[in-house]
Amino acid sequence: MAANSYFIIGFMGSGKSTLAQLIAQKLNLAVFDLDQLIEKKYNSSIANLFTQFGENAFRQMEHDTLQELINNQNNFVLSTGGGTPCFFSSIELMKNKGKVIYLKASNQTLLNRLLLASDSRPLLAGLNEEEMLHFIDMKLNERNSFYSQADIIVDANKGPNEVAESIFSHIKN
Ligand code: S3P
């Protein structure tokens, strides 16, 4: 199989980091996590960057970090942040470099997972269950036109190994 680069996109809680690891392992590629690259580059947590500089500035940092990785690396798997493909021309940037894979999960799956892991996510801070469901609904509506531009779309409501298998079957074809 020819080496390439793969970009994992999807909402918070869709399983991007786990799937990026599994795919990178199987294809023997380097794996990066965009949130981690941002935190390293700006020497600050994502939550701090939001608080200190606001979302607009964060989106610029996110885009710049993505651009840098694309300029400097080949043959990798990148786990993006939930909003990455939806700002500037980041979706085109990724599609021009490699294959974009969207982990599509239902609102209920996302809610269940995010209720367990919302602490480090500034956009979800302080939301109760009902507010979080409303937030997920609203954001998915906003973001759908970006997410749906992915080259490969997989059902991410299953366990990670099953999702990985369905990605591999698409990549092979
Ligand atoms: C965001 C998702 C987060 C992180 C930031 C904003 C979003 O990444 O980039 O908190 O806008 O959906 P994960 O999807 O990895 O949680």
XYZ file of N, CA, C and O and ligand atoms in Angstrom:
708
model
N 0.859 -1.206 0.000
C 0.000 0.000 0.000
C 0.892 1.252 0.000
O 1.807 1.352 0.818
N 0.634 2.175 -0.898
C 1.484 3.371 -0.974
C 1.328 4.201 0.294
O 0.226 4.353 0.809
N 2.445 4.710 0.808
C 2.380 5.565 1.991
C 1.741 6.888 1.607
O 1.821 7.324 0.470
N 1.099 7.515 2.564
C 0.343 8.733 2.288
C 0.124 9.425 3.620
O 0.688 9.036 4.618
N -0.723 10.443 3.626
C -1.096 11.046 4.901
C -2.607 10.982 5.073
O -3.351 11.090 4.094
N -3.012 10.805 6.320
C -4.430 10.669 6.641
C -4.793 11.657 7.738
O -4.056 11.805 8.721
N -5.935 12.312 7.549
C -6.419 13.312 8.502
C -7.729 12.807 9.090
O -8.685 12.568 8.348
N -7.762 12.635 10.399
C -8.981 12.142 11.046
C -9.757 13.357 11.559
O -9.246 14.114 12.393
N -10.971 13.521 11.043
C -11.803 14.644 11.486
C -13.090 14.112 12.126
O -13.476 12.966 11.910
N -13.744 14.976 12.887
C -15.002 14.591 13.521
C -15.204 15.395 14.784
O -14.287 16.066 15.274
N -16.413 15.317 15.301
C -16.778 16.095 16.479
C -15.974 15.627 17.698
O -15.426 14.525 17.705
N -15.911 16.480 18.708
C -15.325 16.064 19.988
C -16.020 14.773 20.427
O -17.244 14.667 20.337
N -15.235 13.805 20.875
C -15.830 12.563 21.364
C -16.088 11.531 20.280
O -16.614 10.454 20.564
N -15.697 11.815 19.040
C -15.955 10.838 17.966
C -14.890 9.751 17.914
O -15.028 8.781 17.173
N -13.799 9.913 18.680
C -12.773 8.852 18.751
C -11.552 9.121 17.886
O -10.802 8.193 17.567
N -11.318 10.373 17.537
C -10.231 10.707 16.588
C -8.845 10.260 17.069
O -8.094 9.671 16.290
N -8.523 10.525 18.323
C -7.171 10.201 18.809
C -6.943 8.689 18.803
O -5.904 8.212 18.344
N -7.916 7.937 19.300
C -7.788 6.476 19.355
C -7.643 5.895 17.957
O -6.777 5.062 17.690
N -8.491 6.355 17.030
C -8.452 5.821 15.666
C -7.167 6.213 14.940
O -6.609 5.416 14.189
N -6.683 7.411 15.199
C -5.430 7.842 14.566
C -4.303 6.895 14.976
O -3.506 6.460 14.141
N -4.263 6.544 16.266
C -3.239 5.610 16.757
C -3.355 4.258 16.064
O -2.354 3.695 15.616
N -4.575 3.747 15.980
C -4.777 2.415 15.391
C -4.384 2.385 13.918
O -3.750 1.445 13.441
N -4.741 3.444 13.204
C -4.448 3.491 11.767
C -2.947 3.648 11.532
O -2.365 2.982 10.671
N -2.333 4.507 12.329
C -0.890 4.735 12.179
C -0.122 3.441 12.442
O 0.818 3.101 11.718
N -0.558 2.716 13.470
C 0.101 1.450 13.821
C 0.007 0.469 12.664
O 1.001 -0.098 12.231
N -1.181 0.321 12.155
C -1.429 -0.661 11.090
C -0.675 -0.287 9.809
O -0.154 -1.148 9.118
N -0.636 0.995 9.489
C 0.009 1.418 8.231
C 1.474 1.785 8.433
O 2.154 2.177 7.494
N 1.913 1.661 9.688
C 3.303 1.978 10.002
C 3.669 3.428 9.635
O 4.675 3.679 8.972
N 2.829 4.342 10.067
C 3.054 5.764 9.797
C 3.233 6.503 11.125
O 2.789 6.028 12.174
N 3.837 7.668 11.070
C 3.936 8.516 12.261
C 2.539 9.035 12.602
O 1.703 9.200 11.720
N 2.308 9.286 13.887
C 0.999 9.815 14.288
C 1.185 11.123 15.056
O 2.096 11.256 15.873
N 0.342 12.104 14.731
C 0.367 13.400 15.424
C -1.036 13.736 15.898
O -2.028 13.301 15.312
N -1.089 14.557 16.937
C -2.365 15.038 17.467
C -2.298 16.564 17.408
O -1.404 17.172 18.015
N -3.205 17.180 16.660
C -3.095 18.628 16.418
C -3.198 19.437 17.712
O -2.434 20.389 17.908
N -4.101 19.052 18.612
C -4.203 19.765 19.896
C -2.868 19.725 20.645
O -2.426 20.728 21.209
N -2.239 18.548 20.621
C -0.935 18.428 21.322
C 0.140 19.272 20.654
O 0.972 19.883 21.324
N 0.118 19.325 19.323
C 1.110 20.143 18.610
C 0.921 21.625 18.953
O 1.884 22.368 19.127
N -0.357 22.034 19.056
C -0.650 23.434 19.408
C -0.149 23.730 20.829
O 0.497 24.754 21.081
N -0.452 22.809 21.730
C -0.053 23.020 23.140
C 1.457 23.143 23.263
O 1.970 23.956 24.030
N 2.175 22.341 22.471
C 3.637 22.372 22.515
C 4.151 23.678 21.902
O 4.993 24.366 22.464
N 3.583 24.021 20.741
C 4.059 25.209 20.024
C 3.853 26.487 20.839
O 4.708 27.361 20.870
N 2.691 26.598 21.491
C 2.369 27.833 22.224
C 2.604 27.678 23.734
O 2.291 28.585 24.500
N 3.122 26.514 24.103
C 3.488 26.254 25.493
C 2.343 26.570 26.465
O 2.533 27.251 27.479
N 1.160 26.086 26.118
C -0.029 26.388 26.924
C -1.095 25.329 26.637
O -1.109 24.758 25.543
N -1.980 25.082 27.591
C -3.067 24.127 27.329
C -4.097 24.765 26.396
O -4.186 26.002 26.307
N -4.885 23.927 25.724
C -5.938 24.438 24.830
C -6.898 25.316 25.642
O -7.285 26.405 25.200
N -7.269 24.848 26.832
C -8.201 25.615 27.673
C -7.639 27.000 27.975
O -8.355 28.010 27.892
N -6.347 27.061 28.278
C -5.708 28.362 28.551
C -5.696 29.262 27.329
O -5.895 30.478 27.443
N -5.427 28.679 26.169
C -5.385 29.493 24.944
C -6.749 30.122 24.678
O -6.849 31.291 24.296
N -7.823 29.341 24.902
C -9.184 29.876 24.736
C -9.424 31.022 25.723
O -9.944 32.072 25.357
N -9.067 30.798 26.977
C -9.333 31.804 28.011
C -8.514 33.060 27.768
O -9.023 34.180 27.855
N -7.241 32.853 27.458
C -6.336 34.000 27.334
C -6.566 34.806 26.068
O -6.533 36.024 26.079
N -6.770 34.112 24.942
C -6.786 34.809 23.639
C -8.135 34.759 22.926
O -8.331 35.475 21.950
N -9.044 33.856 23.362
C -10.348 33.757 22.713
C -10.337 32.757 21.566
O -9.284 32.332 21.098
N -11.549 32.384 21.112
C -11.644 31.326 20.097
C -11.046 31.744 18.754
O -10.386 30.948 18.088
N -11.260 32.988 18.333
C -10.749 33.394 17.009
C -9.238 33.242 16.916
O -8.723 32.735 15.911
N -8.558 33.674 17.973
C -7.098 33.554 17.982
C -6.698 32.083 17.989
O -5.751 31.680 17.308
N -7.449 31.274 18.756
C -7.154 29.837 18.778
C -7.275 29.242 17.375
O -6.444 28.434 16.959
N -8.306 29.638 16.633
C -8.506 29.078 15.281
C -7.337 29.424 14.361
O -6.958 28.641 13.500
N -6.791 30.619 14.531
C -5.625 31.017 13.728
C -4.416 30.156 14.102
O -3.705 29.659 13.223
N -4.210 29.951 15.404
C -3.088 29.114 15.864
C -3.246 27.694 15.336
O -2.283 27.049 14.922
N -4.494 27.208 15.362
C -4.792 25.846 14.905
C -4.461 25.707 13.417
O -3.799 24.758 12.997
N -4.891 26.696 12.649
C -4.635 26.658 11.201
C -3.135 26.747 10.911
O -2.610 26.005 10.077
N -2.455 27.639 11.607
C -1.002 27.809 11.396
C -0.252 26.521 11.731
O 0.677 26.134 11.022
N -0.661 25.864 12.817
C 0.016 24.635 13.243
C -0.220 23.518 12.220
O 0.688 22.754 11.885
N -1.449 23.465 11.702
C -1.771 22.477 10.664
C -0.929 22.726 9.411
O -0.345 21.808 8.834
N -0.868 23.990 9.007
C -0.108 24.361 7.803
C 1.368 23.968 7.954
O 1.978 23.430 7.032
N 1.909 24.213 9.131
C 3.313 23.890 9.396
C 3.571 22.391 9.276
O 4.546 21.972 8.663
N 2.678 21.604 9.859
C 2.840 20.148 9.795
C 2.786 19.680 8.336
O 3.606 18.867 7.897
N 1.825 20.212 7.609
C 1.656 19.820 6.205
C 2.888 20.209 5.376
O 3.327 19.460 4.505
N 3.458 21.353 5.679
C 4.654 21.795 4.953
C 5.868 20.927 5.265
O 6.723 20.729 4.409
N 5.934 20.443 6.516
C 7.188 19.838 6.972
C 7.203 18.320 7.048
O 8.261 17.738 7.243
N 6.035 17.678 6.961
C 6.004 16.214 7.140
C 5.265 15.541 5.991
O 4.385 16.135 5.377
N 5.632 14.287 5.781
C 4.904 13.428 4.839
C 4.623 12.100 5.525
O 5.304 11.742 6.487
N 3.639 11.393 5.002
C 3.378 10.025 5.481
C 3.076 9.963 6.980
O 3.827 9.403 7.758
N 1.976 10.566 7.366
C 1.576 10.556 8.777
C 0.065 10.422 8.898
O -0.670 10.556 7.911
N -0.368 10.158 10.133
C -1.794 10.208 10.466
C -1.961 11.342 11.461
O -1.212 11.415 12.442
N -2.914 12.224 11.215
C -3.155 13.342 12.138
C -4.547 13.261 12.727
O -5.543 13.178 12.003
N -4.600 13.309 14.051
C -5.872 13.476 14.735
C -6.093 14.983 14.884
O -5.293 15.660 15.526
N -7.139 15.514 14.270
C -7.386 16.963 14.304
C -8.253 17.320 15.515
O -8.725 16.442 16.227
N -8.513 18.599 15.732
C -9.492 19.025 16.729
C -10.873 19.057 16.055
O -10.952 19.154 14.823
N -11.929 18.997 16.854
C -13.276 18.945 16.289
C -13.604 20.089 15.335
O -14.369 19.931 14.377
N -13.013 21.257 15.558
C -13.351 22.414 14.717
C -12.380 22.634 13.563
O -12.626 23.493 12.698
N -11.294 21.871 13.528
C -10.212 22.138 12.563
C -10.677 22.318 11.106
O -10.270 23.281 10.448
N -11.521 21.425 10.575
C -11.849 21.548 9.136
C -12.794 22.703 8.824
O -13.036 22.999 7.656
N -13.310 23.360 9.868
C -14.408 24.316 9.682
C -13.956 25.769 9.644
O -14.800 26.671 9.584
N -12.670 26.024 9.679
C -12.178 27.407 9.694
C -11.114 27.590 8.620
O -10.378 26.657 8.303
N -11.066 28.801 8.094
C -10.139 29.132 6.996
C -10.326 28.080 5.884
O -11.425 27.624 5.671
N -9.221 27.701 5.246
C -9.367 26.714 4.170
C -8.776 25.384 4.605
O -8.245 24.643 3.784
N -8.899 25.082 5.883
C -8.208 23.898 6.405
C -8.679 22.593 5.765
O -7.885 21.678 5.568
N -9.958 22.513 5.418
C -10.431 21.259 4.815
C -9.749 21.032 3.457
O -9.306 19.919 3.155
N -9.608 22.087 2.657
C -8.931 21.944 1.350
C -7.455 21.615 1.531
O -6.900 20.800 0.806
N -6.856 22.293 2.495
C -5.443 22.053 2.800
C -5.214 20.560 3.055
O -4.282 19.957 2.518
N -6.082 19.958 3.861
C -5.925 18.546 4.214
C -6.224 17.653 3.021
O -5.504 16.696 2.757
N -7.261 17.995 2.266
C -7.628 17.160 1.116
C -6.543 17.183 0.040
O -6.342 16.211 -0.678
N -5.840 18.303 -0.070
C -4.768 18.395 -1.056
C -3.542 17.596 -0.646
O -2.735 17.203 -1.493
N -3.406 17.377 0.652
C -2.214 16.687 1.141
C -2.425 15.166 1.217
O -1.487 14.397 1.023
N -3.634 14.749 1.541
C -3.848 13.307 1.727
C -5.327 12.974 1.773
O -6.148 13.659 1.166
N -5.659 11.923 2.514
C -7.058 11.499 2.603
C -7.647 11.966 3.930
O -7.039 11.805 4.994
N -8.849 12.544 3.836
C -9.541 13.014 5.035
C -10.618 11.989 5.409
O -11.432 11.594 4.566
N -10.591 11.556 6.660
C -11.520 10.528 7.146
C -12.413 11.126 8.228
O -11.914 11.618 9.250
N -13.726 11.092 7.994
C -14.679 11.650 8.968
C -15.273 10.535 9.822
O -15.889 9.609 9.300
N -15.098 10.645 11.128
C -15.715 9.708 12.065
C -17.089 10.262 12.423
O -17.200 11.199 13.219
N -18.112 9.684 11.808
C -19.464 10.223 11.970
C -20.207 9.492 13.091
O -20.519 8.309 12.957
N -20.470 10.188 14.165
C -21.168 9.577 15.304
C -22.475 10.314 15.541
O -22.604 11.501 15.230
N -23.448 9.603 16.090
C -24.754 10.221 16.347
C -24.657 11.202 17.516
O -23.738 11.114 18.350
N -25.627 12.093 17.594
C -25.664 13.066 18.694
C -25.670 12.355 20.048
O -25.014 12.795 20.984
N -26.394 11.242 20.124
C -26.508 10.538 21.402
C -25.183 9.874 21.796
O -24.776 9.941 22.958
N -24.506 9.278 20.802
C -23.185 8.678 21.086
C -22.237 9.752 21.588
O -21.517 9.570 22.576
N -22.231 10.893 20.894
C -21.319 11.981 21.280
C -21.640 12.457 22.682
O -20.746 12.641 23.511
N -22.936 12.622 22.959
C -23.346 13.080 24.292
C -22.850 12.107 25.363
O -22.237 12.524 26.356
N -23.101 10.818 25.149
C -22.701 9.817 26.150
C -21.204 9.877 26.417
O -20.761 9.825 27.561
N -20.432 10.002 25.345
C -18.977 10.014 25.532
C -18.507 11.324 26.160
O -17.610 11.331 27.001
N -19.124 12.422 25.757
C -18.656 13.728 26.246
C -19.052 13.981 27.695
O -18.372 14.716 28.404
N -20.158 13.338 28.115
C -20.547 13.486 29.524
C -19.452 12.928 30.426
O -19.260 13.378 31.546
N -18.710 11.949 29.901
C -17.628 11.332 30.684
C -16.319 12.094 30.562
O -15.389 11.852 31.311
N -16.216 12.985 29.560
C -14.903 13.594 29.276
C -15.013 15.029 28.774
O -14.493 15.360 27.717
N -15.686 15.881 29.523
C -15.845 17.266 29.058
C -14.905 18.232 29.773
O -14.793 19.396 29.413
N -14.193 17.721 30.776
C -13.408 18.596 31.657
C -12.394 19.474 30.933
O -12.285 20.660 31.199
N -11.632 18.849 30.025
C -10.531 19.582 29.403
C -10.981 20.328 28.157
O -10.173 20.887 27.440
N -12.288 20.331 27.862
C -12.751 20.925 26.610
C -13.453 22.260 26.885
O -14.580 22.281 27.372
N -12.776 23.346 26.528
C -13.301 24.667 26.892
C -14.694 24.952 26.343
O -15.492 25.628 27.003
N -15.035 24.418 25.164
C -16.348 24.716 24.590
C -17.484 24.073 25.384
O -18.635 24.477 25.268
N -17.147 23.054 26.179
C -18.191 22.325 26.915
C -18.234 22.680 28.392
O -19.086 22.191 29.132
N -17.305 23.545 28.802
C -17.166 23.843 30.228
C -18.479 24.338 30.818
O -19.116 25.253 30.271
N -18.898 23.724 31.905
C -20.066 24.198 32.664
C -21.420 23.824 32.080
O -22.447 24.224 32.620
N -21.465 23.065 30.966
C -22.766 22.708 30.389
C -23.350 21.487 31.097
O -22.639 20.521 31.367
N -24.672 21.534 31.405
C -25.314 20.326 31.913
C -25.733 19.453 30.726
O -25.533 19.832 29.572
N -26.321 18.296 31.007
C -26.611 17.317 29.949
C -27.483 17.905 28.833
O -27.207 17.747 27.649
N -28.532 18.627 29.253
C -29.467 19.179 28.263
C -28.781 20.236 27.400
O -28.947 20.267 26.176
N -27.998 21.068 28.039
C -27.276 22.117 27.306
C -26.244 21.509 26.356
O -26.025 22.009 25.253
N -25.635 20.415 26.809
C -24.616 19.780 25.975
C -25.257 19.170 24.734
O -24.730 19.282 23.621
N -26.408 18.545 24.895
C -27.114 17.966 23.745
C -27.497 19.073 22.754
O -27.343 18.926 21.539
N -27.953 20.184 23.278
C -28.317 21.320 22.433
C -27.079 21.836 21.689
O -27.125 22.133 20.492
N -25.967 21.923 22.412
C -24.708 22.390 21.814
C -24.271 21.454 20.682
O -23.873 21.891 19.595
N -24.343 20.141 20.939
C -23.935 19.151 19.931
C -24.812 19.299 18.687
O -24.311 19.345 17.556
N -26.133 19.393 18.882
C -27.080 19.577 17.765
C -26.707 20.778 16.918
O -26.615 20.711 15.696
N -26.510 21.890 17.607
C -26.252 23.165 16.941
C -24.929 23.116 16.169
O -24.858 23.479 15.000
N -23.893 22.631 16.831
C -22.558 22.615 16.203
C -22.498 21.624 15.050
O -21.854 21.883 14.031
N -23.163 20.464 15.201
C -23.142 19.503 14.093
C -23.833 20.093 12.875
O -23.390 19.901 11.747
N -24.908 20.828 13.089
C -25.586 21.499 11.975
C -24.667 22.480 11.282
O -24.596 22.524 10.061
N -23.949 23.248 12.083
C -23.005 24.229 11.537
C -21.864 23.566 10.778
O -21.386 24.065 9.778
N -21.394 22.451 11.318
C -20.156 21.853 10.822
C -20.356 20.795 9.752
O -19.396 20.393 9.100
N -21.592 20.355 9.574
C -21.850 19.241 8.668
C -21.318 19.483 7.253
O -20.772 18.576 6.620
N -21.446 20.704 6.770
C -21.023 20.970 5.382
C -19.510 20.850 5.229
O -19.008 20.632 4.129
N -18.783 20.984 6.323
C -17.323 20.789 6.271
C -16.990 19.307 6.446
O -16.250 18.736 5.648
N -17.562 18.705 7.483
C -17.269 17.292 7.754
C -17.604 16.423 6.532
O -16.906 15.468 6.229
N -18.700 16.767 5.853
C -19.147 15.889 4.767
C -18.279 16.004 3.511
O -18.472 15.277 2.550
N -17.300 16.897 3.533
C -16.363 16.968 2.398
C -15.248 15.930 2.506
O -14.380 15.840 1.634
N -15.255 15.138 3.577
C -14.211 14.116 3.766
C -14.200 13.129 2.603
O -15.228 12.900 1.946
N -13.037 12.545 2.350
C -12.912 11.539 1.287
C -13.555 10.222 1.712
O -14.071 9.471 0.891
N -13.467 9.933 3.007
C -14.004 8.678 3.545
C -14.856 9.031 4.768
O -14.413 9.790 5.630
N -16.082 8.490 4.813
C -16.952 8.744 5.975
C -17.303 7.392 6.593
O -17.782 6.502 5.888
N -17.015 7.233 7.883
C -17.332 5.946 8.520
C -18.244 6.144 9.728
O -18.240 7.189 10.370
N -19.016 5.101 10.007
C -19.911 5.090 11.160
C -19.059 4.909 12.419
O -18.427 3.861 12.595
N -19.038 5.924 13.257
C -18.169 5.900 14.442
C -18.944 5.609 15.720
O -18.484 5.911 16.810
N -20.129 5.001 15.584
C -20.910 4.653 16.777
C -20.482 3.317 17.373
O -21.036 2.880 18.375
N -19.531 2.647 16.689
C -19.100 1.314 17.144
C -17.818 1.423 17.963
O -17.280 2.513 18.140
N -17.304 0.303 18.391
C -16.036 0.278 19.121
C -14.875 0.600 18.191
O -15.005 0.455 16.973
N -13.734 1.013 18.753
C -12.604 1.472 17.943
C -12.075 0.444 16.931
O -11.741 0.812 15.807
N -12.039 -0.846 17.311
C -11.498 -1.838 16.376
C -12.393 -2.003 15.162
O -11.915 -2.130 14.035
N -13.692 -1.974 15.398
C -14.640 -2.087 14.276
C -14.552 -0.876 13.360
O -14.600 -0.998 12.134
N -14.421 0.304 13.968
C -14.309 1.529 13.159
C -13.011 1.468 12.345
O -13.002 1.785 11.145
N -11.937 0.993 12.988
C -10.648 0.893 12.287
C -10.790 -0.039 11.083
O -10.332 0.273 9.981
N -11.448 -1.192 11.290
C -11.628 -2.148 10.181
C -12.367 -1.503 9.024
O -12.022 -1.706 7.866
N -13.379 -0.733 9.334
C -14.144 -0.142 8.232
C -13.315 0.936 7.516
O -13.419 1.093 6.304
N -12.435 1.606 8.240
C -11.521 2.563 7.576
C -10.553 1.798 6.669
O -10.345 2.180 5.510
N -9.986 0.693 7.166
C -9.026 -0.069 6.354
C -9.678 -0.580 5.079
O -9.063 -0.596 4.022
N -10.930 -0.997 5.190
C -11.586 -1.506 3.987
C -11.761 -0.405 2.948
O -11.675 -0.649 1.751
N -11.948 0.823 3.397
C -12.048 1.945 2.438
C -10.674 2.283 1.842
O -10.573 2.607 0.669
N -9.650 2.240 2.689
C -8.317 2.631 2.224
C -7.812 1.635 1.180
O -7.150 2.017 0.219
N -8.117 0.362 1.398
C -7.644 -0.689 0.474
C -8.250 -0.518 -0.903
O -7.624 -0.841 -1.907
N -9.502 -0.035 -0.932
C -10.191 0.043 -2.227
C -9.691 1.183 -3.109
O -9.286 2.186 -2.629
C -12.707 21.797 19.617
C -12.292 20.490 19.827
C -11.120 20.164 20.655
C -10.121 21.326 20.711
C -10.810 22.583 21.107
C -11.968 22.963 20.173
C -13.910 22.042 18.769
O -10.483 18.995 20.155
O -9.471 21.495 19.475
O -11.269 22.399 22.416
O -14.087 23.187 18.321
O -14.679 21.078 18.506
P -11.128 17.501 20.292
O -12.119 17.312 19.191
O -9.922 16.619 20.130
O -11.729 17.402 21.650
